[in-house]
Coordinates of C-alpha atoms in Angstrom, one line a residue:
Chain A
X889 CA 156.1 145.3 -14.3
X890 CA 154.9 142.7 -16.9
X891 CA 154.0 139.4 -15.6
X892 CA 157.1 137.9 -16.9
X893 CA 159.0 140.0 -14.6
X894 CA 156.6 139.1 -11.5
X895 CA 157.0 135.2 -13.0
X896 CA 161.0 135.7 -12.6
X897 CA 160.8 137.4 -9.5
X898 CA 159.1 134.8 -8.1
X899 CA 155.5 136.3 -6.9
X900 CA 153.5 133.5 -8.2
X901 CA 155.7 130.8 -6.1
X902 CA 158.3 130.6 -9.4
X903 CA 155.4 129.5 -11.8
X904 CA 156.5 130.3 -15.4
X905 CA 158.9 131.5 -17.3
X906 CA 160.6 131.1 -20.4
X907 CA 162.5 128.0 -19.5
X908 CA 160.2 126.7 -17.3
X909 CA 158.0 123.6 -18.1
X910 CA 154.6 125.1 -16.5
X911 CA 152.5 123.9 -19.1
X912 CA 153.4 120.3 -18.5
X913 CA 153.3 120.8 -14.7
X914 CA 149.6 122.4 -15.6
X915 CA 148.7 119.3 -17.5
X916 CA 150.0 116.9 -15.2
X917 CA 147.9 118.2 -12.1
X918 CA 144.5 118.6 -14.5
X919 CA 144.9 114.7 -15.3
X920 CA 145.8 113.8 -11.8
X921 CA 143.1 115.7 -9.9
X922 CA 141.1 114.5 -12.7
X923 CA 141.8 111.0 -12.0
X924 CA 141.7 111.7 -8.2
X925 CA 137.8 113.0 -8.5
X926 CA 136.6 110.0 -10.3
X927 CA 137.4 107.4 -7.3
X928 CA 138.0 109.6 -4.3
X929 CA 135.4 112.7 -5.4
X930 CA 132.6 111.4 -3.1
X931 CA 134.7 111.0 0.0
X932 CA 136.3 114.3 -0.7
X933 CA 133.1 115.8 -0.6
X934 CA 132.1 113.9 2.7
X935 CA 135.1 115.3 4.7
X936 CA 134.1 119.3 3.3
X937 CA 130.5 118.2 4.3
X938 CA 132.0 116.8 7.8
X939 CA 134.4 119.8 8.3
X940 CA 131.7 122.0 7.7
X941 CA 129.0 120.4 9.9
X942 CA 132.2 120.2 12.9
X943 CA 132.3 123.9 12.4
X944 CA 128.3 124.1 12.9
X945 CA 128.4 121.6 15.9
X946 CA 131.4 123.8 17.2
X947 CA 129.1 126.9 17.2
X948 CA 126.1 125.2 18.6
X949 CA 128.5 123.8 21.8
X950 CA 129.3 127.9 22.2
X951 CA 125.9 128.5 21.9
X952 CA 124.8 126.1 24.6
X953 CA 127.3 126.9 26.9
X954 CA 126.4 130.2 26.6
X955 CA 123.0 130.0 27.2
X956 CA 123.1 128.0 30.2
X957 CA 125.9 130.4 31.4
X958 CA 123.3 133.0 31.2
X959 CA 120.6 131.3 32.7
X960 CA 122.7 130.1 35.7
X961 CA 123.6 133.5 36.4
X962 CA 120.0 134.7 35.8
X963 CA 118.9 132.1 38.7
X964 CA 121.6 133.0 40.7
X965 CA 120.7 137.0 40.0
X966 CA 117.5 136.6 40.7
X967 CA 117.0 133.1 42.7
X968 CA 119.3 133.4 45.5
X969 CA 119.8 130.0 45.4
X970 CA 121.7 128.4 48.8
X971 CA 122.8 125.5 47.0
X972 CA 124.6 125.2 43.4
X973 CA 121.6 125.4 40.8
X974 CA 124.3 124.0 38.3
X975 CA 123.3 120.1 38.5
X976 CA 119.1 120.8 39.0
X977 CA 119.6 122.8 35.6
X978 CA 121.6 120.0 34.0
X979 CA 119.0 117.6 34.5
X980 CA 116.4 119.8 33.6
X981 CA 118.4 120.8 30.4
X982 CA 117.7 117.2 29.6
X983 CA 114.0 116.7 30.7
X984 CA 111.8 115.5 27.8
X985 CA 108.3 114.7 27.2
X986 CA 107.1 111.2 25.5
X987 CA 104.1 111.6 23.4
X988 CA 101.2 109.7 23.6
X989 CA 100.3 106.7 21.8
X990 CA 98.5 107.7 18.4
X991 CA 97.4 103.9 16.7
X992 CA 94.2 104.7 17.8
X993 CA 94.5 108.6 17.6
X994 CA 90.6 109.6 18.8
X995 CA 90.8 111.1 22.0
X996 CA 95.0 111.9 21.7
X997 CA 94.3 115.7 22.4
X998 CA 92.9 115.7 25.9
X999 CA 95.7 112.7 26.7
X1000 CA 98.6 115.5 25.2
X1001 CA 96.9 118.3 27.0
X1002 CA 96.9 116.2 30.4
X1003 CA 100.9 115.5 29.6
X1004 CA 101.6 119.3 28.7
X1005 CA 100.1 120.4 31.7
X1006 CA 102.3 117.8 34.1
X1007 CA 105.1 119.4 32.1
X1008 CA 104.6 122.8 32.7
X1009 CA 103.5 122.3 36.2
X1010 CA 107.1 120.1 36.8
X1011 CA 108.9 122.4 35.3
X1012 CA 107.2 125.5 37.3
X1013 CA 107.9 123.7 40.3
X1014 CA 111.3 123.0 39.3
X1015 CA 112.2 126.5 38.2
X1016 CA 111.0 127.2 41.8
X1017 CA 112.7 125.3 43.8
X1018 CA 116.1 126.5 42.1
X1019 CA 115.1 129.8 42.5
X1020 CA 113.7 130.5 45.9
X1021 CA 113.7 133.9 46.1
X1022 CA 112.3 134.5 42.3
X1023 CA 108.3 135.5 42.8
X1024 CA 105.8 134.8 40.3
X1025 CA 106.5 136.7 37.2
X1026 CA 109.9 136.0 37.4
X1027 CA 109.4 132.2 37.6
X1028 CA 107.9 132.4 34.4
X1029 CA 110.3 134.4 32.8
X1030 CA 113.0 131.9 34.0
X1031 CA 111.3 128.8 33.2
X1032 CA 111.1 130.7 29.9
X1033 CA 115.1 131.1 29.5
X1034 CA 115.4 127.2 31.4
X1035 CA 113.5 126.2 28.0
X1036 CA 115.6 128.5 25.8
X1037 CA 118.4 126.3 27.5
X1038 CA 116.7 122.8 26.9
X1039 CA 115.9 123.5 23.5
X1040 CA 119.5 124.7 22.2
X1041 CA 121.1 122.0 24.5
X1042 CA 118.3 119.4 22.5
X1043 CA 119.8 120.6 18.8
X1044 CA 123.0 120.2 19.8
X1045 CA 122.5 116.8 21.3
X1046 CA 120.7 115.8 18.1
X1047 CA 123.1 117.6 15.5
X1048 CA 125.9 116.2 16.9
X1049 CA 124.7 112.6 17.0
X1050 CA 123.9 112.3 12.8
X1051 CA 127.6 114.0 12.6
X1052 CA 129.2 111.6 14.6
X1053 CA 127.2 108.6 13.1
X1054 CA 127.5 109.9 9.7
X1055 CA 131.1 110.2 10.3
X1056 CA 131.0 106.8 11.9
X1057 CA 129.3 104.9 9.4
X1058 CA 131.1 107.3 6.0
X1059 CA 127.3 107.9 5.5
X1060 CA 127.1 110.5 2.6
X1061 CA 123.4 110.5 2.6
X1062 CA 123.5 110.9 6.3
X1063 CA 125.6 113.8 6.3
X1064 CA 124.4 115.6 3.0
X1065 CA 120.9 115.7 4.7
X1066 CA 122.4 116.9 7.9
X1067 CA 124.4 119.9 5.9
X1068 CA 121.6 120.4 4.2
X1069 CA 119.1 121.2 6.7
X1070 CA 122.3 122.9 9.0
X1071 CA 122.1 126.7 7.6
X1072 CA 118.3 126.7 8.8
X1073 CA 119.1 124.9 12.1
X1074 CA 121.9 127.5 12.5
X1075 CA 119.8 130.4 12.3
X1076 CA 117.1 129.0 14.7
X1077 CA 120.0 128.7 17.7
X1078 CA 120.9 132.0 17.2
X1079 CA 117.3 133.3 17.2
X1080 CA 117.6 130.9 20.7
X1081 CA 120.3 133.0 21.7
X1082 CA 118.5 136.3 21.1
X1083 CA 115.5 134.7 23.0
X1084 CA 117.8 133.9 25.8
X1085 CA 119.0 137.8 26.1
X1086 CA 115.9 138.8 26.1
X1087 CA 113.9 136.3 28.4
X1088 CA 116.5 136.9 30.9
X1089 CA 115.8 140.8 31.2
X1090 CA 112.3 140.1 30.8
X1091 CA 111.5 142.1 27.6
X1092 CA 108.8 142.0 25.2
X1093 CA 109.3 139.8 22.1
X1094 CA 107.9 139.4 18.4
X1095 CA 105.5 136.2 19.7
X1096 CA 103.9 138.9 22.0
X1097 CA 102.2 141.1 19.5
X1098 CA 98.9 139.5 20.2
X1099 CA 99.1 139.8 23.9
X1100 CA 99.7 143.6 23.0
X1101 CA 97.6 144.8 20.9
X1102 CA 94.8 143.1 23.3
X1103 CA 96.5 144.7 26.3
X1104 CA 95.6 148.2 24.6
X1105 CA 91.7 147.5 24.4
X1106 CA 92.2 146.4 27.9
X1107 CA 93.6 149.4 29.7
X1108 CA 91.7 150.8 32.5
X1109 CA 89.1 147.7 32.0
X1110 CA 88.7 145.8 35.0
X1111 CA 90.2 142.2 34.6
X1112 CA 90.2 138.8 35.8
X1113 CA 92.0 135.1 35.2
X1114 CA 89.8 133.2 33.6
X1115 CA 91.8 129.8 33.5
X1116 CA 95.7 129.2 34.0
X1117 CA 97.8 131.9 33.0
X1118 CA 94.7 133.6 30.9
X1119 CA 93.0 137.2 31.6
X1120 CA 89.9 138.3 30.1
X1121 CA 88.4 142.0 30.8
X1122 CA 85.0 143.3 29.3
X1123 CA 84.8 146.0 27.1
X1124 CA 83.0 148.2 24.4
X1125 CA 84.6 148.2 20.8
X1126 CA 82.3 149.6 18.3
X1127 CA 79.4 149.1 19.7
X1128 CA 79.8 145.8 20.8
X1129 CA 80.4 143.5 23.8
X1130 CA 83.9 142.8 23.3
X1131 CA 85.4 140.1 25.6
X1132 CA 89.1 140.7 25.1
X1133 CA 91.6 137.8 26.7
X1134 CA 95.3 137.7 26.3
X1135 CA 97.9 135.4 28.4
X1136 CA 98.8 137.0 31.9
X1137 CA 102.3 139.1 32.1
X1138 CA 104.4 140.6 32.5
X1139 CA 106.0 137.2 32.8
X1140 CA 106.4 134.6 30.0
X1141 CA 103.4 133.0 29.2
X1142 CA 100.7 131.8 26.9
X1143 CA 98.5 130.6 29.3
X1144 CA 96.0 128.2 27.9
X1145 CA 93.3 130.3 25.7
X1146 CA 91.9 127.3 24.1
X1147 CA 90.0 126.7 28.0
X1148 CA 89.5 130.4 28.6
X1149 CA 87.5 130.9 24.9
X1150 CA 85.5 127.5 25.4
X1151 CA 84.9 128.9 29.3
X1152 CA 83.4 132.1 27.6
X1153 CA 81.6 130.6 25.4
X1154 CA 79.8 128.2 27.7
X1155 CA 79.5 131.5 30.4
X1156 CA 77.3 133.1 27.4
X1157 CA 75.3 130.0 26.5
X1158 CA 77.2 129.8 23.0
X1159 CA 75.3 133.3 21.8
X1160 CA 79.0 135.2 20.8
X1161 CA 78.6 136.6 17.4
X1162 CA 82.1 136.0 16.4
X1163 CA 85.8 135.1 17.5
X1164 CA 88.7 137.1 16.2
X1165 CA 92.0 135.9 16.9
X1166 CA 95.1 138.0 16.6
X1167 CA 98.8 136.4 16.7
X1168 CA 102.0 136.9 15.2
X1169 CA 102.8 134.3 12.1
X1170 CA 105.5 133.6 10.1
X1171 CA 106.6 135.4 7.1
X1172 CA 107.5 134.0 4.1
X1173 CA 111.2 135.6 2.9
X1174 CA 110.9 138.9 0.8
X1175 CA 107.7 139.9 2.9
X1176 CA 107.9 142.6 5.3
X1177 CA 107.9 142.8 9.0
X1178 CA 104.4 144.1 10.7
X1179 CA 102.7 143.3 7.5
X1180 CA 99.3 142.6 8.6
X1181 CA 96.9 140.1 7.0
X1182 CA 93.2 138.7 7.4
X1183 CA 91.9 135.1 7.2
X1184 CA 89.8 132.6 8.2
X1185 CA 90.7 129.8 11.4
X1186 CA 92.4 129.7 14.9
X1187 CA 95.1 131.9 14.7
X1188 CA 97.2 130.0 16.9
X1189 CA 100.9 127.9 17.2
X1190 CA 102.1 125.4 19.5
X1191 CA 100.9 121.3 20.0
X1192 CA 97.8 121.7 18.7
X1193 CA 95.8 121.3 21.7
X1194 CA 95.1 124.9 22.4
X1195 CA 93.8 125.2 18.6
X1196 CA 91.5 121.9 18.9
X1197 CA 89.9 123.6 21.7
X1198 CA 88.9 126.4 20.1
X1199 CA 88.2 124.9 16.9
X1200 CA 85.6 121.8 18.8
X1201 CA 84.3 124.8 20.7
X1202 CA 83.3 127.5 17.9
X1203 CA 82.4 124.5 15.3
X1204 CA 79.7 123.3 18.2
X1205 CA 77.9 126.5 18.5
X1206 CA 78.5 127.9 14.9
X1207 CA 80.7 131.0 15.8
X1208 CA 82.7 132.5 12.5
X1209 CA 86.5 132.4 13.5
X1210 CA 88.6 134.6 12.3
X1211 CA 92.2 135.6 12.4
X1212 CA 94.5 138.6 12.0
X1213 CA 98.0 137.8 11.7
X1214 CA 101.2 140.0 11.5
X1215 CA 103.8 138.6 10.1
X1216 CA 107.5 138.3 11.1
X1217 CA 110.2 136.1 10.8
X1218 CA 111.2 133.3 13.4
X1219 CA 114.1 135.2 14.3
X1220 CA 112.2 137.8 15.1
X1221 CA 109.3 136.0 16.8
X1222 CA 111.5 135.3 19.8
X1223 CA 113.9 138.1 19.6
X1224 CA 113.2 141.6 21.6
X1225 CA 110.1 142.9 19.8
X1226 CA 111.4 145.4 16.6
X1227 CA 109.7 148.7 15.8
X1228 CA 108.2 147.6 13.1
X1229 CA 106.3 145.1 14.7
X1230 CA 105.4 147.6 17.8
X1231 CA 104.2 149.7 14.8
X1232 CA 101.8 147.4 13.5
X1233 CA 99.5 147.6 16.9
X1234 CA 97.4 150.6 16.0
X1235 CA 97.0 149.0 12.3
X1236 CA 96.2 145.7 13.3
X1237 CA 93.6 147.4 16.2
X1238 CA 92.1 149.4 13.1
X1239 CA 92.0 145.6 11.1
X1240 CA 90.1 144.3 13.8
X1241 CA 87.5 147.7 13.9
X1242 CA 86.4 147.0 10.4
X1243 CA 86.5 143.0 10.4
X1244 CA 84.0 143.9 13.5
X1245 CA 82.0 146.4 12.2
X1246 CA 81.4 144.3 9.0
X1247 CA 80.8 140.6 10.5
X1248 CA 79.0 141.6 13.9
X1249 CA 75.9 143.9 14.9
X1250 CA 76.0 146.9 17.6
X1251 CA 75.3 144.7 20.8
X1252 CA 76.6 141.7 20.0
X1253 CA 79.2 139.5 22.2
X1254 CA 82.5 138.8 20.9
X1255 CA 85.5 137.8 21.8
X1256 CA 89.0 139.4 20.8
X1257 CA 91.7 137.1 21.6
X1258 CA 95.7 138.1 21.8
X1259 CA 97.6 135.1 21.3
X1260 CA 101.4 134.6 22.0
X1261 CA 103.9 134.7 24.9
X1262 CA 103.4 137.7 27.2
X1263 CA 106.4 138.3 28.3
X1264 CA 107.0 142.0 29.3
X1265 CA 103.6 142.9 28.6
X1266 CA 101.2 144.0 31.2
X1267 CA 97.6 144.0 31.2
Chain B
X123 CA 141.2 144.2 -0.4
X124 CA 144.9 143.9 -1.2
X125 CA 144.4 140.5 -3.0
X126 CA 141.6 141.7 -4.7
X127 CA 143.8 145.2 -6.1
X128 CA 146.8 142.3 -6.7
X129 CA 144.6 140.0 -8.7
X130 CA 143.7 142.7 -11.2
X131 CA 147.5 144.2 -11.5
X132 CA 148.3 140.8 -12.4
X133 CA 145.3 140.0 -15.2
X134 CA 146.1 143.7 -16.9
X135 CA 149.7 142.4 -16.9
X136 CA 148.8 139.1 -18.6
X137 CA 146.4 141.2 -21.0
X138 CA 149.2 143.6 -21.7
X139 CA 151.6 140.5 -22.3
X140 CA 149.4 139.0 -24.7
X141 CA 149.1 142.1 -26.8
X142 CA 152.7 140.9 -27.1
X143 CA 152.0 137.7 -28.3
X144 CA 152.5 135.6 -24.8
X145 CA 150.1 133.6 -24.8
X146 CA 151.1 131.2 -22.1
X147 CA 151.2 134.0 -19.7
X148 CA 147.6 135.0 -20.0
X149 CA 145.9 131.3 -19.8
X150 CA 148.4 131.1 -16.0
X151 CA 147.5 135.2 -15.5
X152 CA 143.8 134.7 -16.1
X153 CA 143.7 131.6 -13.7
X154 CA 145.6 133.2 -11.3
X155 CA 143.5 136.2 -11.4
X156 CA 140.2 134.5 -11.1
X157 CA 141.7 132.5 -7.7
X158 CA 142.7 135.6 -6.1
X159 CA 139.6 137.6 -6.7
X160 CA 137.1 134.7 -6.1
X161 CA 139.1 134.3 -2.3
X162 CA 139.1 138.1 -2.2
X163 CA 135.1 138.0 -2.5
X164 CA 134.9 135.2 -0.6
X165 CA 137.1 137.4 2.5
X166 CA 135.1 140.3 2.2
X167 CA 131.6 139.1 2.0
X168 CA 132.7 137.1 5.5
X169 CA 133.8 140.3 6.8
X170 CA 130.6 142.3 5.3
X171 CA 128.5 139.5 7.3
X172 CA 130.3 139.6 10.7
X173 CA 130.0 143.8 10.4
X174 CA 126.1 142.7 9.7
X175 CA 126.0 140.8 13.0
X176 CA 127.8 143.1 15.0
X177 CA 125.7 145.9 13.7
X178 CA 122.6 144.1 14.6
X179 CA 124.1 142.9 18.0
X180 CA 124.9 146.3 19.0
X181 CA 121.1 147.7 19.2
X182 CA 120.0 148.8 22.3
X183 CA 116.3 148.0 23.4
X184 CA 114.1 151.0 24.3
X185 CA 111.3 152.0 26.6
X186 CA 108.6 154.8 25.5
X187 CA 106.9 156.2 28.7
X188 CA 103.6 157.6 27.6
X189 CA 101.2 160.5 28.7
X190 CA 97.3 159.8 27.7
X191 CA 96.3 162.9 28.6
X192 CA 99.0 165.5 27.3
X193 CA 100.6 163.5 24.8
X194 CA 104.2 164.0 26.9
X195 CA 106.6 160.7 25.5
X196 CA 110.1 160.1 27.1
X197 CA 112.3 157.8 25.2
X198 CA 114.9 156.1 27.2
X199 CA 117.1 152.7 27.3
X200 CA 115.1 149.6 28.5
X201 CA 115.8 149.3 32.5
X202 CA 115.0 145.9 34.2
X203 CA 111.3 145.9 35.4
X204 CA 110.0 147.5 33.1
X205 CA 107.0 146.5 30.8
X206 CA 104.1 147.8 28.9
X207 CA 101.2 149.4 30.6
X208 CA 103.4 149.3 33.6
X209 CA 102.5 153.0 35.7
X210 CA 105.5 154.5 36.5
X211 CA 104.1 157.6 38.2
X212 CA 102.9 161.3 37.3
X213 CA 103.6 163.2 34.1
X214 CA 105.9 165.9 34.9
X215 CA 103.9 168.2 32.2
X216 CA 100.3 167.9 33.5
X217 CA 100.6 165.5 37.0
X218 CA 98.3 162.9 35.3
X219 CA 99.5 159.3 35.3
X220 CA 102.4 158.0 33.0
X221 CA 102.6 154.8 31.8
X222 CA 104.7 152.7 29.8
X223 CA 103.8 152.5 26.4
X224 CA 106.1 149.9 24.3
X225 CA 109.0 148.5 24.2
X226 CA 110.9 148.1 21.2
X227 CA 114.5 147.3 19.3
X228 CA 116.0 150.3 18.4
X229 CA 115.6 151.4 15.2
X230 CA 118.6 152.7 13.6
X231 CA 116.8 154.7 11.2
X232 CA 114.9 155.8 13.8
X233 CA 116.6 159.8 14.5
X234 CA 115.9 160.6 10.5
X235 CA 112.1 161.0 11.5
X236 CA 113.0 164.1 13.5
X237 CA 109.9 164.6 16.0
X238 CA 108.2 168.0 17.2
X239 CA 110.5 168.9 19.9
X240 CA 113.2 166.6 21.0
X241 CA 115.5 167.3 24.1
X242 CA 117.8 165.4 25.4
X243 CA 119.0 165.5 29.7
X244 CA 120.9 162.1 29.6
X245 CA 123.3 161.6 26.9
X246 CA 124.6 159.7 27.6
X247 CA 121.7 156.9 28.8
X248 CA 119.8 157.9 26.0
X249 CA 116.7 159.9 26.7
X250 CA 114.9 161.5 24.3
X251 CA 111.6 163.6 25.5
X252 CA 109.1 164.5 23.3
X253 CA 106.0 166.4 23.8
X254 CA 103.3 167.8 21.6
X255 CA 101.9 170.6 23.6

């Protein structure tokens, strides 16, 4: 069948043919949608832009809905709530924190700390109060899943306020930057999501690497909390004095080790030989996952506060920081922990065996510190 | 797939009709044909994406319960409760304690790396036992 024959059959919608004036139609339509680029091309790229960001905002409304789906049933699972949890969980889906002043920024960091701790206690309380019945590790893992919740409901509230007022005002800019930064937003929601699954079954996740590898020095080491949410257990690791803290699980936590280190080093007068820090960090893309790398520095995310802490403290007596980091993506920082990443325990504990045995003498004090969210990990 | 198969019958038709000295009817074939495969593409990389998705959504969580003493692991699918270094009771090879070791994602490659003796009592839970002795 030639194309002439598919032309006269009609399968290209009666284009062609001998007697037919295609080429003119051709033309015509090439000059017209021509013309109709030149004055309409940036407003016909502003609707793709807006239709694309509605499908986005679409998705992150599922997404939401979802996750506080999950985490209402998870209270109600768990909780044994006598009232409806539905409204408490609304308003705390919309709880936020104002930041301190910074004109005069010295002396910001114990002023944030103070406001991160009213947080966290708030919201522990809350969490409690809407779930009864829930005891201690499971408090955390909720409040964990509540901020799951808050932080999806908080991109969608902000996504779908520079859509609406980019549509509003016919913004290109306003919406070009918006579609712009959208694929990455995108795939931090649906990390969310995966976080949510797994905070709500209480499972390990990629954040809790640290925690993990410094649960394995701990085993059958006696322990104790050192500060909120942080355990510390004494141990021998080549030779040395090795005071090992992580955050306390099996619930989700990261406890506060900037206080626990400075409340070591203060309960050894400042003699500690060395601090090594172990977290999980982000990859860059076309690195692999569990990939294991040394530096120099607090090995550690969040505000800031935790990292001042340690950084004041060790700077004060003269302690060499250092940190071991395995890397993995952001996905899978808050996603149920992969194999490869579980793999990388035994070769990061090896890392930190020779970064010992060549920075420290037999006898010395130091302190091993497994940073990240311990959720699902024991101690 | 059938777009993509149609886009090409109809660009060998226009090359076969130019041979013949219709000119017209390549320029529309080619066009045509570059429209049909480009949505084709377009369809099918979607569709290779979602599969992607699915694939990843579909992985199942797993729990390793560990012997120190005899080396005795128990692979099984992750039960609410559990967590690592939880004790779970005594080793059914040597009566010491057991212990959960990790937690991980399932590895789809994972049943390549055939260990030293597998068995399997649950299929269909998942449980694979593995022991060195």
């Amino acid at each position: 069948m030639s194309l002439n024959t598919i032309l006269q059959l009609g399968l290209l919608g009666g284009l062609g043919g001998e007697d037919s004036s295609i080429g003119t139609v051709i033309s015509t339509l090439m000059y017209f949608s021509f013309i109709l680029f030149i004055f309409f091309g940036q407003k016909i790229q502003l609707w793709t832009m807006l239709w694309n960001a509605s499908g986005s905002i679409k998705k992150l409304e599922y997404m939401r809905t979802d996750a506080k789906n999950l985490t209402l049933k998870t209270i109600r699972e768990i909780g044994k709530p006598k009232e409806d949890p539905a409204s408490r969980l609304n308003s705390l889906m919309e709880h936020f924190l104002i930041s301190p002043v910074d004109l005069d920024p010295a002396g910001i960091v114990p002023k944030l700390d103070h406001l991160l701790d009213v947080r966290d206690d708030k919201f522990k309380s809350d969490v409690k109060r809407i779930a009864p019945e829930a005891d201690d590790v499971q408090v955390n893992n909720l409040e964990n899943l509540v901020e799951v919740s808050l932080a999806l409901n908080t991109i969608f509230r902000i996504v779908r306020h520079f859509y609406l007022l980019g549509k509003k005002t016919s913004s290109f800019y306003l919406i070009l930057q918006l579609q712009m930064i959208l694929p990455l937003v995108m795939q931090q929601a649906e990390a969310l999501i995966g976080a949510s699954k797994a905070f709500s079954k209480g499972q390990p996740i990629g954040d809790g690497v640290g925690p993990l590898i410094v649960s394995k020095l701990m085993i059958g080491k006696r322990k104790r909390k050192i500060d909120k949410d942080v355990i510390v257990a004494k141990t021998k690791f080549e030779g040395r004095n090795a005071i090992v803290l992580k955050a306390e699980g099996p619930g989700g936590n990261v406890g506060k080790p900037g206080n626990a280190v400075r409340k070591i080093i203060t309960e050894n007068k400042g003699k500690i030989s060395m601090v090594v820090m172990i977290d999980a960090a982000l990859k860059f893309e076309g690195e692999k996952t569990g990939e294991i790398s040394e530096g120099i520095g607090a090995a550690i995310g969040g505000i800031g506060t935790e990292k001042f802490k340690i950084e004041e403290e060790t700077s004060k007596f003269k302690i060499p920081l250092y940190a071991i980091i395995i890397k993995e993506s952001i996905q899978e920082a808050i996603t149920p922990m992969k194999k490869e990443i579980n793999d990388a325990v035994e070769k990061a504990i090896d890392k930190v065996r020779s970064l010992v045995k060549e920075n420290s003498k037999k006898g010395d004090t130091i302190i091993i510190a497994g940073i990240g969210n311990s959720i699902g990990i024991g101690q | 797939m059938g777009i993509l198969i149609y886009s090409f019958y109809i660009l060998y038709n226009s090359l076969t009709s130019y041979q013949e000295g219709q000119t017209e009817n390549l320029y529309i074939g080619i066009v045509v044909a570059i429209i049909g495969i480009g949505l084709a593409f377009s369809s099918l990389t979607t569709l290779r994406k979602r599969a992607i998705m699915m694939k990843e959504m579909d992985k199942k969580v797993l729990t390793v319960e560990f012997c120190d003493k005899c080396s005795f692991k128990k692979v099984r699918l992750f039960e609410k409760g559990d967590y690592v270094n939880k004790k779970i009771g005594k080793c059914t090879q040597c009566n010491s304690e057991l212990s959960i070791n990790a937690i991980y994602l399932e590895d789809k490659k994972e049943p390549d790396k055939s260990p030293q003796r597998v068995s399997t009592s649950q299929p269909s839970s998942l449980t694979i036992t593995v022991c060195s002795a």
